[in-house]
Amino acid sequence: MTSRGRFITLEGGEGAGKSTQVKALAEALRDRGIDVLVTREPGGSEGAEKIRELLLAGPEERWGARAEALLFAAARADHVEKTIAPALEAGRWVVSDRFVDSSLAYQGGAGGLGIEAVREINAFGIGQCFPDRTLVLALPEGGARARARDNEESDRIGGRPEGYHQKVDLAFRLLAAEEPDRVRLVDASGRADEVTRCLVEAVADMLP
Ligand code: TYD
């Protein structure tokens, strides 16, 4: 019987180099002989990619805070059912660019719904499929936003005011403090290869 794969999620605010690090971490795991599936949120399945368009395009007022949180949770439920759970059951490792902790930090912490309320609606969608390890790329205060502000392609959520993103960063730190076994803060301010080394170190106890 194949044993279940491991589920690792990468998190963080805007502009911490997450997309680059997701690829680099997957490569580092593959170098160790692990079969890795890389995926992302919002998205990662056909239906969830459709919901992604609804969430990230259009004006701020398209969705209220509750509808937005429920749409992220709905996309996540589909992503789990269609993509993540089957891969884990087949023994593959899954590395996801964002997952439930993004909802806890953005919609819960910054969006005003509260982390607990958002945890509850997501628990219904996720079931038992919780990350084994969550790596939060953290930049010294201000750095992330300075970089993201330069990026004119900001979407409906990335383009929110500075205060919103400060609350996101704070919420991620709170989540790491609450669940130190699962959620690890990784300093994202160094050289890319150095950050990747720290990410691998943060999953070292799980490696075969
Ligand atoms: P994306 O283009 O994937 O940005 P990034 O490169 O920062 O990951 O857009 C995702 C945006 O959606 C990003 O601003 C974070 C936000 N988001 C939430 O607010 N809640 C969530 O649950 C998820 C998964 C993402």
PDB file of N, CA and C in Angstrom, residues 80-178:
ATOM      1  N   VAL A  80      -9.227  20.903  -3.163  1.00  0.00           N
ATOM      2  CA  VAL A  80      -8.914  19.740  -2.319  1.00  0.00           C
ATOM      3  C   VAL A  80      -9.469  18.466  -2.961  1.00  0.00           C
ATOM      4  N   GLU A  81     -10.744  18.523  -3.336  1.00  0.00           N
ATOM      5  CA  GLU A  81     -11.407  17.312  -3.836  1.00  0.00           C
ATOM      6  C   GLU A  81     -10.809  16.819  -5.161  1.00  0.00           C
ATOM      7  N   LYS A  82     -10.541  17.766  -6.059  1.00  0.00           N
ATOM      8  CA  LYS A  82     -10.128  17.364  -7.409  1.00  0.00           C
ATOM      9  C   LYS A  82      -8.615  17.190  -7.546  1.00  0.00           C
ATOM     10  N   THR A  83      -7.847  17.942  -6.810  1.00  0.00           N
ATOM     11  CA  THR A  83      -6.396  17.971  -7.059  1.00  0.00           C
ATOM     12  C   THR A  83      -5.567  17.464  -5.873  1.00  0.00           C
ATOM     13  N   ILE A  84      -5.778  18.068  -4.703  1.00  0.00           N
ATOM     14  CA  ILE A  84      -4.858  17.796  -3.585  1.00  0.00           C
ATOM     15  C   ILE A  84      -5.063  16.403  -2.999  1.00  0.00           C
ATOM     16  N   ALA A  85      -6.306  16.081  -2.617  1.00  0.00           N
ATOM     17  CA  ALA A  85      -6.546  14.791  -1.953  1.00  0.00           C
ATOM     18  C   ALA A  85      -6.149  13.607  -2.841  1.00  0.00           C
ATOM     19  N   PRO A  86      -6.522  13.604  -4.139  1.00  0.00           N
ATOM     20  CA  PRO A  86      -6.105  12.458  -4.973  1.00  0.00           C
ATOM     21  C   PRO A  86      -4.587  12.306  -5.054  1.00  0.00           C
ATOM     22  N   ALA A  87      -3.860  13.437  -5.141  1.00  0.00           N
ATOM     23  CA  ALA A  87      -2.394  13.350  -5.225  1.00  0.00           C
ATOM     24  C   ALA A  87      -1.811  12.778  -3.935  1.00  0.00           C
ATOM     25  N   LEU A  88      -2.294  13.264  -2.796  1.00  0.00           N
ATOM     26  CA  LEU A  88      -1.775  12.771  -1.507  1.00  0.00           C
ATOM     27  C   LEU A  88      -2.071  11.282  -1.345  1.00  0.00           C
ATOM     28  N   GLU A  89      -3.270  10.886  -1.757  1.00  0.00           N
ATOM     29  CA  GLU A  89      -3.638   9.471  -1.646  1.00  0.00           C
ATOM     30  C   GLU A  89      -2.761   8.593  -2.527  1.00  0.00           C
ATOM     31  N   ALA A  90      -2.317   9.158  -3.655  1.00  0.00           N
ATOM     32  CA  ALA A  90      -1.430   8.403  -4.558  1.00  0.00           C
ATOM     33  C   ALA A  90       0.016   8.407  -4.068  1.00  0.00           C
ATOM     34  N   GLY A  91       0.256   9.036  -2.919  1.00  0.00           N
ATOM     35  CA  GLY A  91       1.603   9.027  -2.337  1.00  0.00           C
ATOM     36  C   GLY A  91       2.469  10.200  -2.769  1.00  0.00           C
ATOM     37  N   ARG A  92       1.894  11.117  -3.583  1.00  0.00           N
ATOM     38  CA  ARG A  92       2.679  12.268  -4.033  1.00  0.00           C
ATOM     39  C   ARG A  92       2.711  13.334  -2.941  1.00  0.00           C
ATOM     40  N   TRP A  93       3.748  14.160  -2.964  1.00  0.00           N
ATOM     41  CA  TRP A  93       3.780  15.324  -2.087  1.00  0.00           C
ATOM     42  C   TRP A  93       3.132  16.490  -2.829  1.00  0.00           C
ATOM     43  N   VAL A  94       2.433  17.333  -2.096  1.00  0.00           N
ATOM     44  CA  VAL A  94       1.798  18.490  -2.709  1.00  0.00           C
ATOM     45  C   VAL A  94       2.397  19.753  -2.104  1.00  0.00           C
ATOM     46  N   VAL A  95       2.857  20.667  -2.972  1.00  0.00           N
ATOM     47  CA  VAL A  95       3.329  21.985  -2.528  1.00  0.00           C
ATOM     48  C   VAL A  95       2.371  23.011  -3.106  1.00  0.00           C
ATOM     49  N   SER A  96       1.657  23.710  -2.245  1.00  0.00           N
ATOM     50  CA  SER A  96       0.677  24.685  -2.727  1.00  0.00           C
ATOM     51  C   SER A  96       1.110  26.115  -2.434  1.00  0.00           C
ATOM     52  N   ASP A  97       1.058  26.943  -3.483  1.00  0.00           N
ATOM     53  CA  ASP A  97       1.304  28.377  -3.372  1.00  0.00           C
ATOM     54  C   ASP A  97       0.008  28.971  -2.806  1.00  0.00           C
ATOM     55  N   ARG A  98      -0.023  29.175  -1.502  1.00  0.00           N
ATOM     56  CA  ARG A  98      -1.165  29.630  -0.703  1.00  0.00           C
ATOM     57  C   ARG A  98      -2.177  28.514  -0.459  1.00  0.00           C
ATOM     58  N   PHE A  99      -2.827  28.584   0.691  1.00  0.00           N
ATOM     59  CA  PHE A  99      -3.916  27.665   1.059  1.00  0.00           C
ATOM     60  C   PHE A  99      -4.718  28.336   2.167  1.00  0.00           C
ATOM     61  N   VAL A 100      -5.239  27.558   3.089  1.00  0.00           N
ATOM     62  CA  VAL A 100      -6.210  28.106   4.045  1.00  0.00           C
ATOM     63  C   VAL A 100      -5.665  29.270   4.885  1.00  0.00           C
ATOM     64  N   ASP A 101      -4.371  29.256   5.198  1.00  0.00           N
ATOM     65  CA  ASP A 101      -3.851  30.330   6.053  1.00  0.00           C
ATOM     66  C   ASP A 101      -3.937  31.700   5.371  1.00  0.00           C
ATOM     67  N   SER A 102      -3.956  31.706   4.021  1.00  0.00           N
ATOM     68  CA  SER A 102      -4.182  32.983   3.331  1.00  0.00           C
ATOM     69  C   SER A 102      -5.565  33.519   3.670  1.00  0.00           C
ATOM     70  N   SER A 103      -6.563  32.642   3.687  1.00  0.00           N
ATOM     71  CA  SER A 103      -7.914  33.101   4.043  1.00  0.00           C
ATOM     72  C   SER A 103      -7.961  33.577   5.494  1.00  0.00           C
ATOM     73  N   LEU A 104      -7.263  32.848   6.375  1.00  0.00           N
ATOM     74  CA  LEU A 104      -7.264  33.247   7.788  1.00  0.00           C
ATOM     75  C   LEU A 104      -6.640  34.632   7.942  1.00  0.00           C
ATOM     76  N   ALA A 105      -5.532  34.878   7.206  1.00  0.00           N
ATOM     77  CA  ALA A 105      -4.826  36.153   7.341  1.00  0.00           C
ATOM     78  C   ALA A 105      -5.527  37.294   6.593  1.00  0.00           C
ATOM     79  N   TYR A 106      -5.921  37.043   5.333  1.00  0.00           N
ATOM     80  CA  TYR A 106      -6.510  38.125   4.521  1.00  0.00           C
ATOM     81  C   TYR A 106      -7.971  38.377   4.932  1.00  0.00           C
ATOM     82  N   GLN A 107      -8.839  37.364   4.748  1.00  0.00           N
ATOM     83  CA  GLN A 107     -10.259  37.589   5.032  1.00  0.00           C
ATOM     84  C   GLN A 107     -10.516  37.661   6.540  1.00  0.00           C
ATOM     85  N   GLY A 108      -9.819  36.804   7.300  1.00  0.00           N
ATOM     86  CA  GLY A 108     -10.056  36.766   8.745  1.00  0.00           C
ATOM     87  C   GLY A 108      -9.402  37.914   9.478  1.00  0.00           C
ATOM     88  N   GLY A 109      -8.061  37.998   9.360  1.00  0.00           N
ATOM     89  CA  GLY A 109      -7.306  38.998  10.118  1.00  0.00           C
ATOM     90  C   GLY A 109      -7.458  40.404   9.571  1.00  0.00           C
ATOM     91  N   ALA A 110      -7.289  40.555   8.239  1.00  0.00           N
ATOM     92  CA  ALA A 110      -7.313  41.903   7.665  1.00  0.00           C
ATOM     93  C   ALA A 110      -8.715  42.327   7.238  1.00  0.00           C
ATOM     94  N   GLY A 111      -9.525  41.368   6.772  1.00  0.00           N
ATOM     95  CA  GLY A 111     -10.839  41.709   6.224  1.00  0.00           C
ATOM     96  C   GLY A 111     -11.909  41.925   7.271  1.00  0.00           C
ATOM     97  N   GLY A 112     -11.569  41.695   8.544  1.00  0.00           N
ATOM     98  CA  GLY A 112     -12.488  42.032   9.625  1.00  0.00           C
ATOM     99  C   GLY A 112     -13.454  40.935  10.036  1.00  0.00           C
ATOM    100  N   LEU A 113     -13.365  39.746   9.433  1.00  0.00           N
ATOM    101  CA  LEU A 113     -14.315  38.679   9.803  1.00  0.00           C
ATOM    102  C   LEU A 113     -13.850  37.921  11.047  1.00  0.00           C
ATOM    103  N   GLY A 114     -12.574  38.029  11.358  1.00  0.00           N
ATOM    104  CA  GLY A 114     -12.024  37.290  12.497  1.00  0.00           C
ATOM    105  C   GLY A 114     -11.502  35.941  12.041  1.00  0.00           C
ATOM    106  N   ILE A 115     -10.364  35.558  12.597  1.00  0.00           N
ATOM    107  CA  ILE A 115      -9.709  34.316  12.176  1.00  0.00           C
ATOM    108  C   ILE A 115     -10.593  33.100  12.473  1.00  0.00           C
ATOM    109  N   GLU A 116     -11.266  33.090  13.613  1.00  0.00           N
ATOM    110  CA  GLU A 116     -12.051  31.898  13.988  1.00  0.00           C
ATOM    111  C   GLU A 116     -13.211  31.647  13.041  1.00  0.00           C
ATOM    112  N   ALA A 117     -13.927  32.716  12.660  1.00  0.00           N
ATOM    113  CA  ALA A 117     -15.075  32.564  11.753  1.00  0.00           C
ATOM    114  C   ALA A 117     -14.612  31.999  10.417  1.00  0.00           C
ATOM    115  N   VAL A 118     -13.482  32.477   9.935  1.00  0.00           N
ATOM    116  CA  VAL A 118     -12.994  32.026   8.635  1.00  0.00           C
ATOM    117  C   VAL A 118     -12.465  30.585   8.741  1.00  0.00           C
ATOM    118  N   ARG A 119     -11.886  30.251   9.898  1.00  0.00           N
ATOM    119  CA  ARG A 119     -11.436  28.867  10.114  1.00  0.00           C
ATOM    120  C   ARG A 119     -12.636  27.909  10.034  1.00  0.00           C
ATOM    121  N   GLU A 120     -13.742  28.324  10.607  1.00  0.00           N
ATOM    122  CA  GLU A 120     -14.940  27.465  10.618  1.00  0.00           C
ATOM    123  C   GLU A 120     -15.492  27.204   9.228  1.00  0.00           C
ATOM    124  N   ILE A 121     -15.660  28.259   8.432  1.00  0.00           N
ATOM    125  CA  ILE A 121     -16.245  28.008   7.099  1.00  0.00           C
ATOM    126  C   ILE A 121     -15.300  27.161   6.255  1.00  0.00           C
ATOM    127  N   ASN A 122     -14.008  27.295   6.482  1.00  0.00           N
ATOM    128  CA  ASN A 122     -13.051  26.502   5.713  1.00  0.00           C
ATOM    129  C   ASN A 122     -12.990  25.054   6.191  1.00  0.00           C
ATOM    130  N   ALA A 123     -13.213  24.832   7.470  1.00  0.00           N
ATOM    131  CA  ALA A 123     -13.165  23.467   7.996  1.00  0.00           C
ATOM    132  C   ALA A 123     -14.183  22.596   7.268  1.00  0.00           C
ATOM    133  N   PHE A 124     -15.337  23.171   6.961  1.00  0.00           N
ATOM    134  CA  PHE A 124     -16.381  22.435   6.239  1.00  0.00           C
ATOM    135  C   PHE A 124     -15.895  22.009   4.854  1.00  0.00           C
ATOM    136  N   GLY A 125     -15.174  22.890   4.181  1.00  0.00           N
ATOM    137  CA  GLY A 125     -14.721  22.601   2.818  1.00  0.00           C
ATOM    138  C   GLY A 125     -13.503  21.700   2.749  1.00  0.00           C
ATOM    139  N   ILE A 126     -12.617  21.822   3.720  1.00  0.00           N
ATOM    140  CA  ILE A 126     -11.334  21.108   3.672  1.00  0.00           C
ATOM    141  C   ILE A 126     -11.421  19.700   4.242  1.00  0.00           C
ATOM    142  N   GLY A 127     -12.271  19.501   5.236  1.00  0.00           N
ATOM    143  CA  GLY A 127     -12.340  18.195   5.907  1.00  0.00           C
ATOM    144  C   GLY A 127     -11.020  17.883   6.596  1.00  0.00           C
ATOM    145  N   GLN A 128     -10.485  16.699   6.315  1.00  0.00           N
ATOM    146  CA  GLN A 128      -9.246  16.257   6.985  1.00  0.00           C
ATOM    147  C   GLN A 128      -7.986  16.715   6.262  1.00  0.00           C
ATOM    148  N   CYS A 129      -8.156  17.358   5.124  1.00  0.00           N
ATOM    149  CA  CYS A 129      -7.006  17.664   4.264  1.00  0.00           C
ATOM    150  C   CYS A 129      -6.283  18.937   4.713  1.00  0.00           C
ATOM    151  N   PHE A 130      -5.644  18.870   5.845  1.00  0.00           N
ATOM    152  CA  PHE A 130      -4.959  20.029   6.411  1.00  0.00           C
ATOM    153  C   PHE A 130      -3.469  19.940   6.100  1.00  0.00           C
ATOM    154  N   PRO A 131      -2.792  21.086   5.927  1.00  0.00           N
ATOM    155  CA  PRO A 131      -1.352  21.010   5.617  1.00  0.00           C
ATOM    156  C   PRO A 131      -0.563  20.362   6.759  1.00  0.00           C
ATOM    157  N   ASP A 132       0.462  19.576   6.369  1.00  0.00           N
ATOM    158  CA  ASP A 132       1.367  19.011   7.376  1.00  0.00           C
ATOM    159  C   ASP A 132       2.347  20.077   7.846  1.00  0.00           C
ATOM    160  N   ARG A 133       2.706  20.990   6.939  1.00  0.00           N
ATOM    161  CA  ARG A 133       3.633  22.070   7.294  1.00  0.00           C
ATOM    162  C   ARG A 133       3.307  23.291   6.456  1.00  0.00           C
ATOM    163  N   THR A 134       3.329  24.448   7.088  1.00  0.00           N
ATOM    164  CA  THR A 134       3.043  25.711   6.404  1.00  0.00           C
ATOM    165  C   THR A 134       4.224  26.646   6.604  1.00  0.00           C
ATOM    166  N   LEU A 135       4.811  27.100   5.500  1.00  0.00           N
ATOM    167  CA  LEU A 135       5.989  27.952   5.565  1.00  0.00           C
ATOM    168  C   LEU A 135       5.580  29.368   5.172  1.00  0.00           C
ATOM    169  N   VAL A 136       5.747  30.297   6.088  1.00  0.00           N
ATOM    170  CA  VAL A 136       5.351  31.693   5.831  1.00  0.00           C
ATOM    171  C   VAL A 136       6.594  32.501   5.501  1.00  0.00           C
ATOM    172  N   LEU A 137       6.665  33.017   4.282  1.00  0.00           N
ATOM    173  CA  LEU A 137       7.788  33.880   3.894  1.00  0.00           C
ATOM    174  C   LEU A 137       7.548  35.256   4.479  1.00  0.00           C
ATOM    175  N   ALA A 138       8.450  35.677   5.346  1.00  0.00           N
ATOM    176  CA  ALA A 138       8.248  36.943   6.053  1.00  0.00           C
ATOM    177  C   ALA A 138       9.366  37.917   5.729  1.00  0.00           C
ATOM    178  N   LEU A 139       8.987  39.144   5.442  1.00  0.00           N
ATOM    179  CA  LEU A 139       9.960  40.204   5.192  1.00  0.00           C
ATOM    180  C   LEU A 139       9.926  41.176   6.352  1.00  0.00           C
ATOM    181  N   PRO A 140      11.060  41.837   6.630  1.00  0.00           N
ATOM    182  CA  PRO A 140      11.036  42.867   7.662  1.00  0.00           C
ATOM    183  C   PRO A 140       9.961  43.889   7.278  1.00  0.00           C
ATOM    184  N   GLU A 141       9.300  44.445   8.253  1.00  0.00           N
ATOM    185  CA  GLU A 141       8.156  45.333   7.994  1.00  0.00           C
ATOM    186  C   GLU A 141       8.416  46.349   6.886  1.00  0.00           C
ATOM    187  N   GLY A 142       7.429  46.474   6.010  1.00  0.00           N
ATOM    188  CA  GLY A 142       7.524  47.505   4.973  1.00  0.00           C
ATOM    189  C   GLY A 142       8.094  47.014   3.658  1.00  0.00           C
ATOM    190  N   GLY A 143       9.053  46.095   3.716  1.00  0.00           N
ATOM    191  CA  GLY A 143       9.727  45.658   2.497  1.00  0.00           C
ATOM    192  C   GLY A 143       8.781  45.097   1.463  1.00  0.00           C
ATOM    193  N   ALA A 144       7.885  44.265   1.916  1.00  0.00           N
ATOM    194  CA  ALA A 144       6.991  43.590   0.991  1.00  0.00           C
ATOM    195  C   ALA A 144       6.107  44.593   0.260  1.00  0.00           C
ATOM    196  N   ARG A 145       5.565  45.527   1.004  1.00  0.00           N
ATOM    197  CA  ARG A 145       4.647  46.470   0.384  1.00  0.00           C
ATOM    198  C   ARG A 145       5.370  47.396  -0.568  1.00  0.00           C
ATOM    199  N   ALA A 146       6.581  47.796  -0.190  1.00  0.00           N
ATOM    200  CA  ALA A 146       7.318  48.698  -1.062  1.00  0.00           C
ATOM    201  C   ALA A 146       7.476  48.053  -2.431  1.00  0.00           C
ATOM    202  N   ARG A 147       7.758  46.750  -2.446  1.00  0.00           N
ATOM    203  CA  ARG A 147       7.949  46.063  -3.707  1.00  0.00           C
ATOM    204  C   ARG A 147       6.635  45.905  -4.457  1.00  0.00           C
ATOM    205  N   ALA A 148       5.588  45.534  -3.717  1.00  0.00           N
ATOM    206  CA  ALA A 148       4.305  45.270  -4.362  1.00  0.00           C
ATOM    207  C   ALA A 148       3.711  46.548  -4.949  1.00  0.00           C
ATOM    208  N   ARG A 149       3.959  47.672  -4.282  1.00  0.00           N
ATOM    209  CA  ARG A 149       3.388  48.931  -4.761  1.00  0.00           C
ATOM    210  C   ARG A 149       3.931  49.318  -6.137  1.00  0.00           C
ATOM    211  N   ASP A 150       5.177  48.871  -6.382  1.00  0.00           N
ATOM    212  CA  ASP A 150       5.775  49.178  -7.676  1.00  0.00           C
ATOM    213  C   ASP A 150       5.115  48.394  -8.795  1.00  0.00           C
ATOM    214  N   ASN A 151       4.428  47.358  -8.406  1.00  0.00           N
ATOM    215  CA  ASN A 151       3.848  46.457  -9.391  1.00  0.00           C
ATOM    216  C   ASN A 151       2.456  46.959  -9.798  1.00  0.00           C
ATOM    217  N   GLU A 152       2.370  47.439 -11.016  1.00  0.00           N
ATOM    218  CA  GLU A 152       1.125  48.049 -11.474  1.00  0.00           C
ATOM    219  C   GLU A 152       0.038  47.015 -11.718  1.00  0.00           C
ATOM    220  N   GLU A 153       0.421  45.729 -11.719  1.00  0.00           N
ATOM    221  CA  GLU A 153      -0.562  44.711 -12.066  1.00  0.00           C
ATOM    222  C   GLU A 153      -1.346  44.222 -10.850  1.00  0.00           C
ATOM    223  N   SER A 154      -1.347  44.968  -9.781  1.00  0.00           N
ATOM    224  CA  SER A 154      -2.055  44.556  -8.580  1.00  0.00           C
ATOM    225  C   SER A 154      -3.501  44.182  -8.899  1.00  0.00           C
ATOM    226  N   ASP A 155      -3.980  43.080  -8.281  1.00  0.00           N
ATOM    227  CA  ASP A 155      -5.350  42.649  -8.523  1.00  0.00           C
ATOM    228  C   ASP A 155      -6.276  43.234  -7.453  1.00  0.00           C
ATOM    229  N   ARG A 156      -7.511  42.741  -7.426  1.00  0.00           N
ATOM    230  CA  ARG A 156      -8.530  43.286  -6.544  1.00  0.00           C
ATOM    231  C   ARG A 156      -8.094  43.256  -5.071  1.00  0.00           C
ATOM    232  N   ILE A 157      -7.324  42.246  -4.699  1.00  0.00           N
ATOM    233  CA  ILE A 157      -6.918  42.122  -3.288  1.00  0.00           C
ATOM    234  C   ILE A 157      -5.515  42.686  -3.056  1.00  0.00           C
ATOM    235  N   GLY A 158      -4.596  42.385  -3.980  1.00  0.00           N
ATOM    236  CA  GLY A 158      -3.228  42.917  -3.856  1.00  0.00           C
ATOM    237  C   GLY A 158      -3.208  44.436  -3.827  1.00  0.00           C
ATOM    238  N   GLY A 159      -4.183  45.060  -4.486  1.00  0.00           N
ATOM    239  CA  GLY A 159      -4.224  46.514  -4.576  1.00  0.00           C
ATOM    240  C   GLY A 159      -4.863  47.213  -3.386  1.00  0.00           C
ATOM    241  N   ARG A 160      -5.198  46.458  -2.340  1.00  0.00           N
ATOM    242  CA  ARG A 160      -5.812  47.095  -1.162  1.00  0.00           C
ATOM    243  C   ARG A 160      -4.800  47.971  -0.408  1.00  0.00           C
ATOM    244  N   PRO A 161      -5.306  48.880   0.428  1.00  0.00           N
ATOM    245  CA  PRO A 161      -4.395  49.835   1.076  1.00  0.00           C
ATOM    246  C   PRO A 161      -3.364  49.189   1.992  1.00  0.00           C
ATOM    247  N   GLU A 162      -2.328  49.944   2.220  1.00  0.00           N
ATOM    248  CA  GLU A 162      -1.212  49.543   3.075  1.00  0.00           C
ATOM    249  C   GLU A 162      -1.661  48.939   4.414  1.00  0.00           C
ATOM    250  N   GLY A 163      -2.649  49.587   5.051  1.00  0.00           N
ATOM    251  CA  GLY A 163      -3.106  49.132   6.369  1.00  0.00           C
ATOM    252  C   GLY A 163      -3.646  47.699   6.326  1.00  0.00           C
ATOM    253  N   TYR A 164      -4.322  47.363   5.234  1.00  0.00           N
ATOM    254  CA  TYR A 164      -4.858  46.012   5.057  1.00  0.00           C
ATOM    255  C   TYR A 164      -3.703  45.010   5.047  1.00  0.00           C
ATOM    256  N   HIS A 165      -2.668  45.322   4.259  1.00  0.00           N
ATOM    257  CA  HIS A 165      -1.554  44.380   4.114  1.00  0.00           C
ATOM    258  C   HIS A 165      -0.712  44.276   5.390  1.00  0.00           C
ATOM    259  N   GLN A 166      -0.688  45.359   6.161  1.00  0.00           N
ATOM    260  CA  GLN A 166       0.000  45.268   7.457  1.00  0.00           C
ATOM    261  C   GLN A 166      -0.726  44.288   8.372  1.00  0.00           C
ATOM    262  N   LYS A 167      -2.071  44.328   8.307  1.00  0.00           N
ATOM    263  CA  LYS A 167      -2.845  43.389   9.136  1.00  0.00           C
ATOM    264  C   LYS A 167      -2.651  41.954   8.667  1.00  0.00           C
ATOM    265  N   VAL A 168      -2.514  41.770   7.348  1.00  0.00           N
ATOM    266  CA  VAL A 168      -2.247  40.424   6.811  1.00  0.00           C
ATOM    267  C   VAL A 168      -0.942  39.894   7.410  1.00  0.00           C
ATOM    268  N   ASP A 169       0.107  40.712   7.359  1.00  0.00           N
ATOM    269  CA  ASP A 169       1.412  40.288   7.883  1.00  0.00           C
ATOM    270  C   ASP A 169       1.324  39.944   9.371  1.00  0.00           C
ATOM    271  N   LEU A 170       0.610  40.784  10.103  1.00  0.00           N
ATOM    272  CA  LEU A 170       0.452  40.567  11.532  1.00  0.00           C
ATOM    273  C   LEU A 170      -0.276  39.242  11.806  1.00  0.00           C
ATOM    274  N   ALA A 171      -1.317  38.970  11.015  1.00  0.00           N
ATOM    275  CA  ALA A 171      -2.100  37.743  11.202  1.00  0.00           C
ATOM    276  C   ALA A 171      -1.242  36.509  10.925  1.00  0.00           C
ATOM    277  N   PHE A 172      -0.400  36.567   9.891  1.00  0.00           N
ATOM    278  CA  PHE A 172       0.477  35.418   9.611  1.00  0.00           C
ATOM    279  C   PHE A 172       1.407  35.165  10.800  1.00  0.00           C
ATOM    280  N   ARG A 173       1.912  36.248  11.401  1.00  0.00           N
ATOM    281  CA  ARG A 173       2.808  36.082  12.557  1.00  0.00           C
ATOM    282  C   ARG A 173       2.060  35.463  13.742  1.00  0.00           C
ATOM    283  N   LEU A 174       0.804  35.874  13.889  1.00  0.00           N
ATOM    284  CA  LEU A 174      -0.033  35.335  14.959  1.00  0.00           C
ATOM    285  C   LEU A 174      -0.274  33.833  14.743  1.00  0.00           C
ATOM    286  N   LEU A 175      -0.555  33.459  13.494  1.00  0.00           N
ATOM    287  CA  LEU A 175      -0.813  32.047  13.180  1.00  0.00           C
ATOM    288  C   LEU A 175       0.429  31.206  13.469  1.00  0.00           C
ATOM    289  N   ALA A 176       1.604  31.761  13.152  1.00  0.00           N
ATOM    290  CA  ALA A 176       2.859  31.033  13.410  1.00  0.00           C
ATOM    291  C   ALA A 176       3.080  30.873  14.908  1.00  0.00           C
ATOM    292  N   ALA A 177       2.712  31.892  15.673  1.00  0.00           N
ATOM    293  CA  ALA A 177       2.902  31.820  17.123  1.00  0.00           C
ATOM    294  C   ALA A 177       1.912  30.835  17.756  1.00  0.00           C
ATOM    295  N   GLU A 178       0.708  30.765  17.178  1.00  0.00           N
ATOM    296  CA  GLU A 178      -0.338  29.881  17.721  1.00  0.00           C
ATOM    297  C   GLU A 178      -0.069  28.408  17.457  1.00  0.00           C
TER     298      GLU A 178
END
